[in-house]
mmCIF file of C-alpha atoms and ligand atoms in Angstrom:
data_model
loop_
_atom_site.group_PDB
_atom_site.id
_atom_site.type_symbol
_atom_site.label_atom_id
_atom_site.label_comp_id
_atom_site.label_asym_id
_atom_site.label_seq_id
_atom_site.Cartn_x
_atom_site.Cartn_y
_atom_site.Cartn_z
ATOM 1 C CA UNK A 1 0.000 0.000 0.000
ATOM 2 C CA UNK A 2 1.570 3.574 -0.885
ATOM 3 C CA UNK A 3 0.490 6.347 0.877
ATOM 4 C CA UNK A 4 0.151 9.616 -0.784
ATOM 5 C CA UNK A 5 -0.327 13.483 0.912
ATOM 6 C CA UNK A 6 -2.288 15.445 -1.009
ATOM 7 C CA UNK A 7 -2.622 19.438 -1.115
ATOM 8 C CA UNK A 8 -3.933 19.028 2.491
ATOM 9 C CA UNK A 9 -1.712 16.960 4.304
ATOM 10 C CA UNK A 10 -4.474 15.225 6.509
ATOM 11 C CA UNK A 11 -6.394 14.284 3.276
ATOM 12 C CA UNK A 12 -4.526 10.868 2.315
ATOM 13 C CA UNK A 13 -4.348 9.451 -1.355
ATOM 14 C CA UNK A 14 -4.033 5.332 -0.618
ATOM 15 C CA UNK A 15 -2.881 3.196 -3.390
ATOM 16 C CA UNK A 16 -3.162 -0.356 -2.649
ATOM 17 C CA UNK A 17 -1.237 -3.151 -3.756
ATOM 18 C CA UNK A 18 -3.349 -5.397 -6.092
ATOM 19 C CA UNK A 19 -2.485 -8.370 -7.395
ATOM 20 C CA UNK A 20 -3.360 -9.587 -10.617
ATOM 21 C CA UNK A 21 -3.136 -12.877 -12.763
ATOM 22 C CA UNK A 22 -4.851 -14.678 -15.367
ATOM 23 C CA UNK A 23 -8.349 -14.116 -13.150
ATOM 24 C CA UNK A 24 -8.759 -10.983 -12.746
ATOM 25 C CA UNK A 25 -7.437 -9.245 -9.543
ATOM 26 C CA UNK A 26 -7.493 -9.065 -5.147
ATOM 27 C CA UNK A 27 -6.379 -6.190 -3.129
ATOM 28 C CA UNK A 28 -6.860 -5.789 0.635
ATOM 29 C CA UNK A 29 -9.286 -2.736 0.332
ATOM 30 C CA UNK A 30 -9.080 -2.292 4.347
ATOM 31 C CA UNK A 31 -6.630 -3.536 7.014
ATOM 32 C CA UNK A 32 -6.916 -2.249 10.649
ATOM 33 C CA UNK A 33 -3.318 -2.754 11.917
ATOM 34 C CA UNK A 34 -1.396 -1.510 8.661
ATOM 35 C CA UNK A 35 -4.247 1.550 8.316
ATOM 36 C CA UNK A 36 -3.272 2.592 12.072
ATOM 37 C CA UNK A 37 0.493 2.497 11.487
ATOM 38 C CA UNK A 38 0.406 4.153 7.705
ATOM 39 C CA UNK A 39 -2.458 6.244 7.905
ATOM 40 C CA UNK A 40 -4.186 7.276 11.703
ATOM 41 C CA UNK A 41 -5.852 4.801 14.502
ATOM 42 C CA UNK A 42 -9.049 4.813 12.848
ATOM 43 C CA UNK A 43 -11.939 2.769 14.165
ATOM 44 C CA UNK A 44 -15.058 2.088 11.383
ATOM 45 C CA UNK A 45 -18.042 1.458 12.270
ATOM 46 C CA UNK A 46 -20.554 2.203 9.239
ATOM 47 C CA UNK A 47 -19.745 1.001 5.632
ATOM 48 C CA UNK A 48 -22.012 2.881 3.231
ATOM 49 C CA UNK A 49 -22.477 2.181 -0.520
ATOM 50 C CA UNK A 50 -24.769 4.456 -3.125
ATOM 51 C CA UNK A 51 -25.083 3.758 -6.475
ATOM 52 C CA UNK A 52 -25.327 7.195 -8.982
ATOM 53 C CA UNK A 53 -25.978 7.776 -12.838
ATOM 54 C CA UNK A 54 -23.572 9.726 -14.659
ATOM 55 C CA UNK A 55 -23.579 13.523 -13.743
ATOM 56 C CA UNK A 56 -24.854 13.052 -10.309
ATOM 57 C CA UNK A 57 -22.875 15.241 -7.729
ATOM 58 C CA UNK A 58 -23.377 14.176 -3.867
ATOM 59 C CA UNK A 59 -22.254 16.634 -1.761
ATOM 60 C CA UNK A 60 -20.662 18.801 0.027
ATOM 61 C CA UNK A 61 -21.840 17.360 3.372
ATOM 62 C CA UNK A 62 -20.885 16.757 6.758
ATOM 63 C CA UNK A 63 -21.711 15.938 10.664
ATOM 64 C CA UNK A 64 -21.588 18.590 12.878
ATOM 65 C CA UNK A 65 -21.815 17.095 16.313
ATOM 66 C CA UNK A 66 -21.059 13.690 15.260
ATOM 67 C CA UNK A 67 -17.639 14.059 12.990
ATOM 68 C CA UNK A 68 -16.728 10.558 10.441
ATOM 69 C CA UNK A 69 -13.607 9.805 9.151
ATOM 70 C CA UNK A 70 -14.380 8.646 5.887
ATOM 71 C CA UNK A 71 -12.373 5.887 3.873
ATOM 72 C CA UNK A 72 -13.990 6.297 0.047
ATOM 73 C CA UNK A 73 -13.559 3.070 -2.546
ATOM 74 C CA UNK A 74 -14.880 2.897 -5.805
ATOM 75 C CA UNK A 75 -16.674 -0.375 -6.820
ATOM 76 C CA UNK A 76 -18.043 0.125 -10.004
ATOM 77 C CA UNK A 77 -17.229 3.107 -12.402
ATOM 78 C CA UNK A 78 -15.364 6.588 -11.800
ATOM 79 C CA UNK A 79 -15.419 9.541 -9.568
ATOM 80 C CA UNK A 80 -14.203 12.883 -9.135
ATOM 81 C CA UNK A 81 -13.799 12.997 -5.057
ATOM 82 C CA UNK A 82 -13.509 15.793 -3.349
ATOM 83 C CA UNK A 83 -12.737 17.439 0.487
ATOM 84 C CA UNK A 84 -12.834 20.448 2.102
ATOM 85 C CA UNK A 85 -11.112 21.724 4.724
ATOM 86 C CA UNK A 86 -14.156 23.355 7.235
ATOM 87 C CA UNK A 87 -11.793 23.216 10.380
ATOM 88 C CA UNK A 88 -12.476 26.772 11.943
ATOM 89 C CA UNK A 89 -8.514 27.147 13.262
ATOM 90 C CA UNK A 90 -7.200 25.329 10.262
ATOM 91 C CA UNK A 91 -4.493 27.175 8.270
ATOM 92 C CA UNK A 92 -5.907 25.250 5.031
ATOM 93 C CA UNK A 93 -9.782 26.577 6.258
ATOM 94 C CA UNK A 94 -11.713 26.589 2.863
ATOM 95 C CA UNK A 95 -9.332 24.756 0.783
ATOM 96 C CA UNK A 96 -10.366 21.537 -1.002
ATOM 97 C CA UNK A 97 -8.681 18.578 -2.788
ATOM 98 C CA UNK A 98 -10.111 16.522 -5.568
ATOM 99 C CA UNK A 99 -9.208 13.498 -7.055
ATOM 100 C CA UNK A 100 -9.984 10.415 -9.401
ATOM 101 C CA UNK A 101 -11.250 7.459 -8.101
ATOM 102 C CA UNK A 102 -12.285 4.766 -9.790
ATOM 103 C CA UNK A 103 -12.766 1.074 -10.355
ATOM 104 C CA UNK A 104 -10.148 0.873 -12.410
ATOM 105 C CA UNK A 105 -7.551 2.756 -10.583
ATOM 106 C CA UNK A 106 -8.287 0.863 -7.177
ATOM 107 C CA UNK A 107 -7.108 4.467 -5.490
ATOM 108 C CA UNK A 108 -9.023 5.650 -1.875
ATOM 109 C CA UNK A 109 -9.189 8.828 -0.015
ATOM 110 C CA UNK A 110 -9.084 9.134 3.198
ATOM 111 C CA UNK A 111 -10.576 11.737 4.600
ATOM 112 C CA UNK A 112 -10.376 12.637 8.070
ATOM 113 C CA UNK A 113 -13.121 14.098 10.098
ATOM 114 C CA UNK A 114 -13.503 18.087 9.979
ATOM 115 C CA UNK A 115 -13.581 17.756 5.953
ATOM 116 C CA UNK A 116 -17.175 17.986 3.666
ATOM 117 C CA UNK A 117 -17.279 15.409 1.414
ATOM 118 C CA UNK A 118 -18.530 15.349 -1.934
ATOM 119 C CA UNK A 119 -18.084 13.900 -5.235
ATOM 120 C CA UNK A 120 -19.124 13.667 -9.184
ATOM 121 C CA UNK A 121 -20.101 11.054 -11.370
ATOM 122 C CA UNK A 122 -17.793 10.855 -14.870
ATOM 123 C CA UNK A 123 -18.605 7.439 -15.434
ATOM 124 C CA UNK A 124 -22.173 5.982 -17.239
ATOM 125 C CA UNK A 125 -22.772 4.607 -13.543
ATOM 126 C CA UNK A 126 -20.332 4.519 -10.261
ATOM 127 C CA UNK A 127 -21.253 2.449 -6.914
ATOM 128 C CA UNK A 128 -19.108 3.952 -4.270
ATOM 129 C CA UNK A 129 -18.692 2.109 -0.894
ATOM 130 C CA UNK A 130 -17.330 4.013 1.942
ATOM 131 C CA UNK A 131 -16.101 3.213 5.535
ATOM 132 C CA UNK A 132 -17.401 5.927 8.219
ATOM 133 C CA UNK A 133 -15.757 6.187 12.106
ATOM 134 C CA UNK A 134 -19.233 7.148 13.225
ATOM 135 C CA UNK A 135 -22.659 6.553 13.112
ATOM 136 C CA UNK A 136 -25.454 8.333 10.744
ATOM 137 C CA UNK A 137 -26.704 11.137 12.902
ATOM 138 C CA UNK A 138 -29.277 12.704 10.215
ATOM 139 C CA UNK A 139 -29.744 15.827 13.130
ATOM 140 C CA UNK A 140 -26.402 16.730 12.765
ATOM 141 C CA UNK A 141 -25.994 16.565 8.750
ATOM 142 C CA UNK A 142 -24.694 19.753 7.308
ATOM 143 C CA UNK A 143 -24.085 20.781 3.736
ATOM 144 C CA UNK A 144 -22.513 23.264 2.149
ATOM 145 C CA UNK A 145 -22.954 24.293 -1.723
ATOM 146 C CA UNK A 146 -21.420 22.308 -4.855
ATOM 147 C CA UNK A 147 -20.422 25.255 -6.695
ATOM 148 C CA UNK A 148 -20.042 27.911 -3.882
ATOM 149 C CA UNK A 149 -17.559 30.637 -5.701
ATOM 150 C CA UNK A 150 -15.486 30.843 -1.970
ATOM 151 C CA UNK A 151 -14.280 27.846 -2.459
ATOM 152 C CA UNK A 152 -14.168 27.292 -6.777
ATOM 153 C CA UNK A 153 -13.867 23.783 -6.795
ATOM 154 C CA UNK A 154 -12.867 22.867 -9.635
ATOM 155 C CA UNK A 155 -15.214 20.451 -10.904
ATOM 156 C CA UNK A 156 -14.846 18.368 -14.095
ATOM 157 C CA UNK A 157 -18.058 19.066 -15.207
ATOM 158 C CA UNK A 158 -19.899 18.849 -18.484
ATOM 159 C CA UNK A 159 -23.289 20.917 -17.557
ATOM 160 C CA UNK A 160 -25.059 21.011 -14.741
ATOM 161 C CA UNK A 161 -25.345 18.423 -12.161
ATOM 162 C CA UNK A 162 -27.619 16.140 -10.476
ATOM 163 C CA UNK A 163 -28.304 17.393 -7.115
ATOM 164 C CA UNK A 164 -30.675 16.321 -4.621
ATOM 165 C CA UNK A 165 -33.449 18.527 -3.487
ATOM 166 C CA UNK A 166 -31.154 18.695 -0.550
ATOM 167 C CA UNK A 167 -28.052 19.630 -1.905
ATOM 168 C CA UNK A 168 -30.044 22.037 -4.952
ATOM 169 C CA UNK A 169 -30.664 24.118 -1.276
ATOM 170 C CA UNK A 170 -27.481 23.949 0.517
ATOM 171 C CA UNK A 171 -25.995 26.318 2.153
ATOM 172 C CA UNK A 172 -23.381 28.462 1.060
ATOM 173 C CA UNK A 173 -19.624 28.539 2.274
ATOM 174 C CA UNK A 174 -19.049 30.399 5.990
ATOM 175 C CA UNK A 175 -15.910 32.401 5.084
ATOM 176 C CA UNK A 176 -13.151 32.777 7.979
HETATM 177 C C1 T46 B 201 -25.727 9.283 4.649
HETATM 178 C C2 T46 B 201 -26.820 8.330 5.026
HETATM 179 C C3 T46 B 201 -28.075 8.385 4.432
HETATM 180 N N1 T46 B 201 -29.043 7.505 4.810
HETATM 181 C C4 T46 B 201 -30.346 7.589 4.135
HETATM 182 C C5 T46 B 201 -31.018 8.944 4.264
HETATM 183 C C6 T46 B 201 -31.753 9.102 2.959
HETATM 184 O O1 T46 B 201 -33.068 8.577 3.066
HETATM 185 C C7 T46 B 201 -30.968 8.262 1.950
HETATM 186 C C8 T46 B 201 -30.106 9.091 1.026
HETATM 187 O O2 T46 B 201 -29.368 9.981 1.836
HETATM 188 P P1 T46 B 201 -28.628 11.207 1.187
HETATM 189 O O3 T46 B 201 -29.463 11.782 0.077
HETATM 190 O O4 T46 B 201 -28.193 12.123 2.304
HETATM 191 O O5 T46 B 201 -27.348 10.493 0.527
HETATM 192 P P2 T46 B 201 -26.062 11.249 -0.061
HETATM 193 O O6 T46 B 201 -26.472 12.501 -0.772
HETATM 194 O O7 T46 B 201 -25.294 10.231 -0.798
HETATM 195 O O8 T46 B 201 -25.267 11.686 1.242
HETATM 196 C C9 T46 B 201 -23.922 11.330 1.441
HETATM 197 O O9 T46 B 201 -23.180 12.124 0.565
HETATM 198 C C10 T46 B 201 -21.847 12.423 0.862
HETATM 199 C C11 T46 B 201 -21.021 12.093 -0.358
HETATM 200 C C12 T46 B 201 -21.296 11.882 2.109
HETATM 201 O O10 T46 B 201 -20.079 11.769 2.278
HETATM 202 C C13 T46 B 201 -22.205 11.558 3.226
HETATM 203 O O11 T46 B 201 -21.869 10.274 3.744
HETATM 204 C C14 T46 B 201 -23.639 11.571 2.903
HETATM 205 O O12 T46 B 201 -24.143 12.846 3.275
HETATM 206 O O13 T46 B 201 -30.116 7.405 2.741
HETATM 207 C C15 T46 B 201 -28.839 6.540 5.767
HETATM 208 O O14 T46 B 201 -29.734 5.737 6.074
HETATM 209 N N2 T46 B 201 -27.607 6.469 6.378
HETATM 210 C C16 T46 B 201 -26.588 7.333 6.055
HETATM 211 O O15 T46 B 201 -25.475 7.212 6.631
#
């Protein structure tokens, strides 16, 4: 496994080592004790998985009171995942870091709690399966807009996106 900082140094791009031959391919997508000693002590607890046509864009979301570490996989497809930094005292406050994810690439993110997460479909479908470090707490969701100009993420986008009815409403950036 290679472990790669990004433009945020807390935001960590994982390549795994996969191993191929005449079937196809196996990788150890998660591994507690190696995770802890390349990456941070991280205990999961929720795995979630969504499936999303081409063009969707989940995101930017968070939990307030109840703050995940996130550990994003791609199953199925290709994504453009991002973070962003929404630590009040952080000296990277408001910046974000994208990259491609994909089926195909094997590559994770993992991003640590005190990021929004969000990401965009560029593939016909993409199932992404995610580990979380805490449990759904729906009360203390939080979201902040796709395409809010504070932050210009620079999306790979061909037109505009498909957005929840709770994302089409979210809120925009809080800047320092
Ligand atoms: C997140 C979540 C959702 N749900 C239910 C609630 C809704 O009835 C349904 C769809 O939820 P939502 O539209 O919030 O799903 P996403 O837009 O993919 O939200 C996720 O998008 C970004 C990319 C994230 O990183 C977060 O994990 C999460 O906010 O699943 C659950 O039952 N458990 C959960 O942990």
């Amino acid at each position: 496994m290679q472990v790669l900082t990004t433009a945020i140094n807390e935001v960590k791009l994982i390549i795994p080592r996969v191993y191929e031959d005449e079937r196809g391919y196996f990788f150890e997508s998660w591994q507690q004790q190696r995770f802890a000693d390349m990456i941070a002590p991280v205990t999961f607890v929720q795995d979630n998985q969504s499936l999303s046509k081409k063009g969707t864009l989940r995101g930017l979301h968070w939990q307030e009171e109840h703050p995940q570490d996130k550990l994003i996989s791609v199953l199925s497809g290709a994504i453009f995942d991002v973070a962003v930094d929404i630590r009040p005292e952080s000296p990277t406050y408001g910046k974000w870091v994208g990259e491609t994810l994909s089926a195909e690439n094997h590559r994770q993110l993992f991003i640590p709690k005190g990021f929004a997460h969000g990401f965009y479909v560029l593939s016909e479908t993409a199932i992404v399966s995610y580990k979380c470090s805490d449990f759904y707490h729906p009360e203390s969701e939080r979201s902040i807009r796709w395409d809010d100009p504070n932050l210009a993420i620079e999306w790979p986008i061909k037109g505009p996106p498909l957005l929840s009815a709770k994302d089409a409403l979210a809120a925009p950036f809080k800047v320092r």
